[in-house]
Short mmCIF file of C-alpha atoms in Angstrom, two decimals:
data_model
loop_
_atom_site.label_atom_id
_atom_site.label_comp_id
_atom_site.label_asym_id
_atom_site.label_seq_id
_atom_site.Cartn_x
_atom_site.Cartn_y
_atom_site.Cartn_z
CA MET A 174 81.50 -144.87 -75.49
CA LEU A 175 84.22 -142.73 -73.90
CA ASP A 176 81.73 -141.22 -71.43
CA PHE A 177 80.62 -144.72 -70.42
CA PHE A 178 84.23 -145.83 -69.94
CA MET A 179 85.02 -142.81 -67.77
CA SER A 180 81.98 -143.51 -65.61
CA LEU A 181 83.31 -146.93 -64.56
CA GLU A 182 85.19 -147.73 -61.38
CA ALA A 183 88.99 -147.58 -61.58
CA TRP A 184 89.39 -151.37 -61.42
CA GLN A 185 86.85 -151.81 -64.22
CA GLN A 186 88.67 -149.26 -66.38
CA ALA A 187 92.00 -150.97 -65.75
CA LEU A 188 90.55 -154.40 -66.53
CA LEU A 189 88.95 -153.28 -69.80
CA ALA A 190 92.08 -151.37 -70.82
CA THR A 191 94.36 -154.36 -70.26
CA LEU A 192 91.93 -156.74 -71.94
CA PHE A 193 92.43 -154.45 -74.93
CA THR A 194 96.23 -154.61 -74.63
CA TRP A 195 96.03 -158.39 -74.28
CA SER A 196 93.88 -158.63 -77.42
CA MET A 197 96.51 -156.64 -79.32
CA THR A 198 99.06 -159.29 -78.36
CA GLY A 199 96.70 -161.85 -79.87
CA LEU A 200 96.49 -159.76 -83.03
CA GLY A 201 100.27 -159.84 -83.35
CA ALA A 202 100.38 -163.58 -82.66
CA ALA A 203 97.76 -164.20 -85.37
CA ILE A 204 100.40 -163.50 -88.02
CA VAL A 205 101.28 -167.21 -87.81
CA PHE A 206 98.09 -167.91 -89.79
CA LEU A 207 99.16 -165.57 -92.59
CA THR A 208 102.82 -166.39 -93.24
CA LYS A 209 105.39 -169.12 -92.78
CA GLY A 210 107.92 -166.76 -91.27
CA VAL A 211 109.01 -163.18 -90.78
CA SER A 212 112.45 -161.72 -91.30
CA GLU A 213 114.79 -160.73 -88.50
CA ASN A 214 114.71 -157.22 -89.95
CA PHE A 215 110.94 -157.06 -89.51
CA LEU A 216 111.19 -158.20 -85.89
CA ASN A 217 113.94 -155.66 -85.24
CA ILE A 218 111.74 -152.88 -86.60
CA THR A 219 108.65 -153.89 -84.64
CA LEU A 220 110.51 -154.40 -81.36
CA GLY A 221 112.34 -151.10 -81.81
CA PHE A 222 108.95 -149.44 -82.29
CA ALA A 223 107.70 -151.12 -79.09
CA GLY A 224 110.72 -149.89 -77.15
CA GLY A 225 110.14 -146.31 -78.27
CA ILE A 226 106.53 -146.42 -77.10
CA MET A 227 107.54 -147.82 -73.70
CA ILE A 228 110.21 -145.17 -73.08
CA ALA A 229 107.89 -142.30 -74.05
CA ALA A 230 105.08 -143.75 -71.92
CA SER A 231 107.45 -144.09 -68.98
CA PHE A 232 108.00 -140.34 -68.90
CA TRP A 233 104.78 -138.69 -70.09
CA SER A 234 102.33 -141.19 -68.57
CA LEU A 235 104.14 -142.10 -65.35
CA LEU A 236 107.15 -140.01 -64.36
CA ALA A 237 105.63 -136.61 -65.15
CA PRO A 238 102.49 -137.30 -63.07
CA ALA A 239 104.70 -138.67 -60.27
CA ILE A 240 106.71 -135.46 -60.18
CA GLU A 241 103.56 -133.31 -60.27
CA ALA A 242 102.08 -135.29 -57.36
CA SER A 243 105.25 -134.73 -55.31
CA ALA A 244 105.09 -130.94 -55.09
CA ASP A 245 104.64 -131.06 -51.30
CA ASN A 246 107.28 -133.68 -50.59
CA PRO A 247 109.54 -132.38 -47.77
CA VAL A 248 112.71 -133.72 -49.41
CA GLY A 249 111.91 -132.41 -52.88
CA GLU A 250 109.62 -133.28 -55.77
CA TRP A 251 112.47 -135.23 -57.34
CA PHE A 252 112.71 -137.66 -54.40
CA PRO A 253 109.70 -139.96 -55.05
CA ALA A 254 110.63 -140.15 -58.73
CA LEU A 255 114.20 -141.12 -57.89
CA VAL A 256 113.24 -143.75 -55.32
CA GLY A 257 110.42 -145.10 -57.48
CA VAL A 258 112.46 -145.44 -60.67
CA LEU A 259 115.29 -147.26 -58.92
CA GLY A 260 112.87 -149.40 -56.91
CA GLY A 261 110.88 -150.41 -59.99
CA ALA A 262 114.04 -151.34 -61.84
CA LEU A 263 115.26 -153.37 -58.87
CA PHE A 264 111.91 -155.19 -58.65
CA ILE A 265 112.13 -156.36 -62.27
CA TYR A 266 115.85 -157.14 -61.87
CA VAL A 267 115.06 -159.56 -59.05
CA PHE A 268 112.36 -161.26 -61.14
CA ASP A 269 114.81 -161.40 -64.04
CA LYS A 270 117.37 -163.23 -61.91
CA LEU A 271 114.89 -165.64 -60.33
CA ILE A 272 112.60 -166.72 -63.19
CA PRO A 273 114.06 -168.98 -65.92
CA HIS A 274 113.73 -167.30 -69.32
CA ARG A 275 115.54 -166.68 -72.59
CA HIS A 276 115.88 -163.44 -74.53
CA ARG A 277 115.42 -163.24 -78.27
CA GLY A 278 118.61 -163.99 -80.17
CA GLU A 279 120.26 -165.78 -77.24
CA ASP A 280 120.66 -169.51 -76.64
CA ALA A 281 121.82 -169.29 -73.03
CA PRO A 282 118.95 -169.03 -70.52
CA GLU A 283 118.84 -166.64 -67.58
CA GLY A 284 117.41 -167.08 -64.11
CA LEU A 285 117.67 -169.93 -61.63
CA ALA A 286 118.17 -173.54 -62.65
CA TYR A 287 115.37 -174.62 -64.95
CA ASN A 288 113.86 -178.02 -65.70
CA THR A 289 113.19 -177.61 -69.40
CA SER A 290 115.50 -177.42 -72.38
CA ARG A 291 112.91 -176.02 -74.76
CA ARG A 292 113.94 -172.59 -75.96
CA SER A 293 110.33 -171.76 -76.84
CA THR A 294 109.16 -172.23 -73.25
CA LEU A 295 111.90 -169.92 -71.98
CA LEU A 296 110.99 -167.33 -74.62
CA ILE A 297 107.33 -167.36 -73.52
CA THR A 298 108.47 -166.86 -69.92
CA SER A 299 110.64 -163.93 -70.98
CA LEU A 300 107.79 -162.08 -72.71
CA THR A 301 105.42 -162.89 -69.85
CA LEU A 302 107.89 -161.33 -67.42
CA HIS A 303 108.16 -158.39 -69.79
CA ASN A 304 104.38 -157.75 -69.57
CA ILE A 305 104.15 -157.54 -65.77
CA PRO A 306 105.38 -153.91 -65.45
CA GLU A 307 103.13 -152.84 -68.31
CA GLY A 308 100.01 -154.17 -66.60
CA LEU A 309 101.09 -152.79 -63.23
CA SER A 310 101.69 -149.36 -64.73
CA ILE A 311 98.24 -149.23 -66.30
CA GLY A 312 96.60 -150.34 -63.07
CA ILE A 313 98.56 -147.86 -60.95
CA LEU A 314 97.65 -144.96 -63.23
CA PHE A 315 93.95 -145.84 -63.37
CA GLY A 316 93.99 -146.30 -59.60
CA ALA A 317 95.59 -142.89 -59.18
CA ALA A 318 92.99 -141.32 -61.46
CA GLY A 319 90.23 -142.93 -59.43
CA LEU A 320 91.61 -141.62 -56.16
CA SER A 321 92.14 -138.07 -57.43
CA GLY A 322 89.02 -137.87 -59.57
CA ASP A 323 91.18 -136.16 -62.18
CA PRO A 324 89.77 -136.74 -65.71
CA VAL A 325 93.09 -135.66 -67.24
CA MET A 326 94.91 -138.43 -65.38
CA ALA A 327 92.23 -140.89 -66.44
CA MET A 328 92.81 -139.89 -70.08
CA SER A 329 96.54 -140.29 -69.52
CA ALA A 330 95.91 -143.82 -68.25
CA LEU A 331 93.78 -144.57 -71.30
CA THR A 332 96.49 -143.18 -73.56
CA LEU A 333 99.06 -145.40 -71.84
CA ALA A 334 96.85 -148.42 -72.52
CA ILE A 335 96.54 -147.46 -76.19
CA GLY A 336 100.31 -147.10 -76.50
CA ILE A 337 101.02 -150.41 -74.78
CA GLY A 338 98.38 -152.05 -76.94
CA LEU A 339 100.20 -150.84 -80.05
CA GLN A 340 103.53 -152.14 -78.87
CA ASN A 341 101.99 -155.48 -77.83
CA ILE A 342 101.29 -156.32 -81.47
CA PRO A 343 104.97 -156.96 -82.34
CA GLU A 344 105.47 -158.70 -79.00
CA GLY A 345 102.80 -161.23 -79.91
CA THR A 346 104.59 -161.81 -83.21
CA ALA A 347 107.94 -162.14 -81.43
CA VAL A 348 106.60 -165.05 -79.37
CA ALA A 349 104.40 -166.83 -81.91
CA MET A 350 106.83 -166.96 -84.84
CA PRO A 351 109.74 -168.60 -82.94
CA LEU A 352 107.26 -171.14 -81.54
CA ARG A 353 106.15 -171.91 -85.08
CA GLY A 354 109.81 -172.19 -86.09
CA ASP A 355 110.37 -174.72 -83.28
CA GLY A 356 107.70 -176.97 -84.78
CA ALA A 357 104.55 -175.89 -82.95
CA SER A 358 101.30 -175.93 -84.91
CA ARG A 359 99.87 -172.60 -86.00
CA ARG A 360 97.09 -172.84 -83.42
CA ARG A 361 99.51 -173.68 -80.62
CA ALA A 362 101.92 -170.90 -81.61
CA PHE A 363 99.05 -168.41 -81.74
CA PHE A 364 97.66 -169.56 -78.39
CA TRP A 365 100.93 -169.24 -76.48
CA GLY A 366 101.84 -166.00 -78.23
CA TRP A 367 98.52 -164.56 -77.07
CA MET A 368 98.72 -166.06 -73.57
CA SER A 369 102.14 -164.51 -72.98
CA ALA A 370 100.31 -161.26 -72.16
CA ILE A 371 97.55 -162.70 -69.95
CA VAL A 372 99.47 -161.36 -66.95
CA GLU A 373 98.68 -157.78 -67.98
CA PRO A 374 95.03 -157.74 -66.77
CA MET A 375 96.09 -159.56 -63.59
CA ALA A 376 98.93 -157.12 -62.90
CA ALA A 377 96.64 -154.16 -63.62
CA LEU A 378 94.15 -155.26 -60.97
CA VAL A 379 97.02 -155.69 -58.51
CA GLY A 380 98.18 -152.16 -59.34
CA VAL A 381 94.71 -150.67 -58.71
CA LEU A 382 94.46 -152.56 -55.41
CA LEU A 383 97.88 -151.43 -54.23
CA ILE A 384 97.13 -147.79 -54.91
CA GLY A 385 93.81 -148.06 -53.10
CA LEU A 386 95.56 -149.44 -50.03
CA MET A 387 98.60 -147.18 -50.11
CA GLU A 388 97.49 -143.77 -51.37
CA PRO A 389 100.43 -141.89 -49.75
CA VAL A 390 102.92 -143.81 -51.90
CA LEU A 391 101.21 -142.87 -55.18
CA PRO A 392 104.13 -140.84 -56.62
CA PHE A 393 106.56 -143.64 -55.72
CA ALA A 394 104.31 -146.23 -57.38
CA LEU A 395 103.94 -144.21 -60.59
CA ALA A 396 107.69 -143.76 -60.82
CA ALA A 397 108.23 -147.47 -60.03
CA GLY A 398 106.10 -148.38 -63.04
CA ALA A 399 108.30 -146.15 -65.17
CA GLY A 400 111.49 -147.63 -63.75
CA ALA A 401 110.29 -151.17 -64.40
CA MET A 402 109.44 -150.42 -68.03
CA ILE A 403 112.70 -148.57 -68.66
CA PHE A 404 114.63 -151.53 -67.23
CA VAL A 405 112.83 -153.94 -69.58
CA VAL A 406 113.55 -151.76 -72.62
CA VAL A 407 117.25 -151.30 -71.82
CA GLU A 408 117.88 -154.86 -70.63
CA GLU A 409 115.82 -156.79 -73.17
CA VAL A 410 114.07 -154.90 -75.97
CA ILE A 411 116.91 -152.77 -77.32
CA PRO A 412 119.62 -155.48 -77.09
CA GLY A 413 117.24 -157.86 -78.87
CA THR A 414 117.11 -155.54 -81.89
CA GLN A 415 120.88 -155.27 -82.19
CA LYS A 416 122.04 -158.90 -82.36
CA ASN A 417 121.35 -159.72 -86.01
CA GLY A 418 122.33 -156.57 -87.86
CA HIS A 419 119.89 -154.01 -89.30
CA SER A 420 120.43 -151.84 -86.21
CA ASP A 421 119.77 -148.57 -88.02
CA VAL A 422 116.20 -149.46 -88.97
CA ALA A 423 115.53 -150.56 -85.38
CA VAL A 424 116.76 -147.19 -84.11
CA PHE A 425 114.51 -145.28 -86.52
CA ALA A 426 111.59 -147.53 -85.55
CA PHE A 427 112.34 -146.71 -81.91
CA MET A 428 112.21 -142.99 -82.68
CA ILE A 429 108.91 -143.37 -84.55
CA GLY A 430 107.37 -145.31 -81.65
CA PHE A 431 108.65 -142.72 -79.19
CA SER A 432 107.23 -139.85 -81.27
CA ILE A 433 103.81 -141.50 -81.70
CA MET A 434 103.46 -142.15 -77.97
CA MET A 435 104.65 -138.63 -77.15
CA VAL A 436 102.04 -137.09 -79.46
CA LEU A 437 99.29 -139.36 -78.11
CA ASP A 438 100.09 -138.55 -74.51
CA VAL A 439 100.44 -134.80 -75.00
CA ALA A 440 97.37 -134.54 -77.23
CA LEU A 441 95.07 -136.84 -75.23
CA GLY A 442 96.55 -136.88 -71.74
#
């Protein structure tokens, strides 16, 4: 199975990988069929775990390859990583300011003026925005592996997809359960919890296409994916685990997620 996957074109690998990550979001959303509710402590733990995976993936799957690919940069191998991280963070910051959304644990919406008062709709938008850099990062890394023909980078891309798939499970829960709490049926809550990550396969294909068109900017693009994910974790994921108490368990969950992704990436990538 792995040999077959590695024989595919980069865009096919990215599509299959993000269909997997999307399905993991659906798995997390399916919890609405099993329980009437989950505790804030449970959500804190799962989102802390997701944040740890994203931070570890940002370095080992994206920043480290970006630095390695910048050995011949005339300014210095640090330059593409610096520009990419800041540029990726700025890209998500602009989206964050433009698109109406609401973070977990907050009543006040963010973004431009919005035409809906439903908190659930704003929460879906928030998690959808959250998933864009994840899909882009997977696509960029698979695209880079396709251009270089490096099987190690391809394994690193696959490892990134596995890690993001793991952290998508609690994200699906974090969308579906509040929807259920707002009065949505179980089927509706599951559907929108799952659909919140549909942007990942789309963003992945965009990432592969961009790398194919702009090969010289590969290190910048890899670092931009890292910067975008780091911004999401610091601006949304971590604050969301600290608003309702139980902060210690969220921190330990973060460390466990970080450690698991680190081991996966070093062992497989």
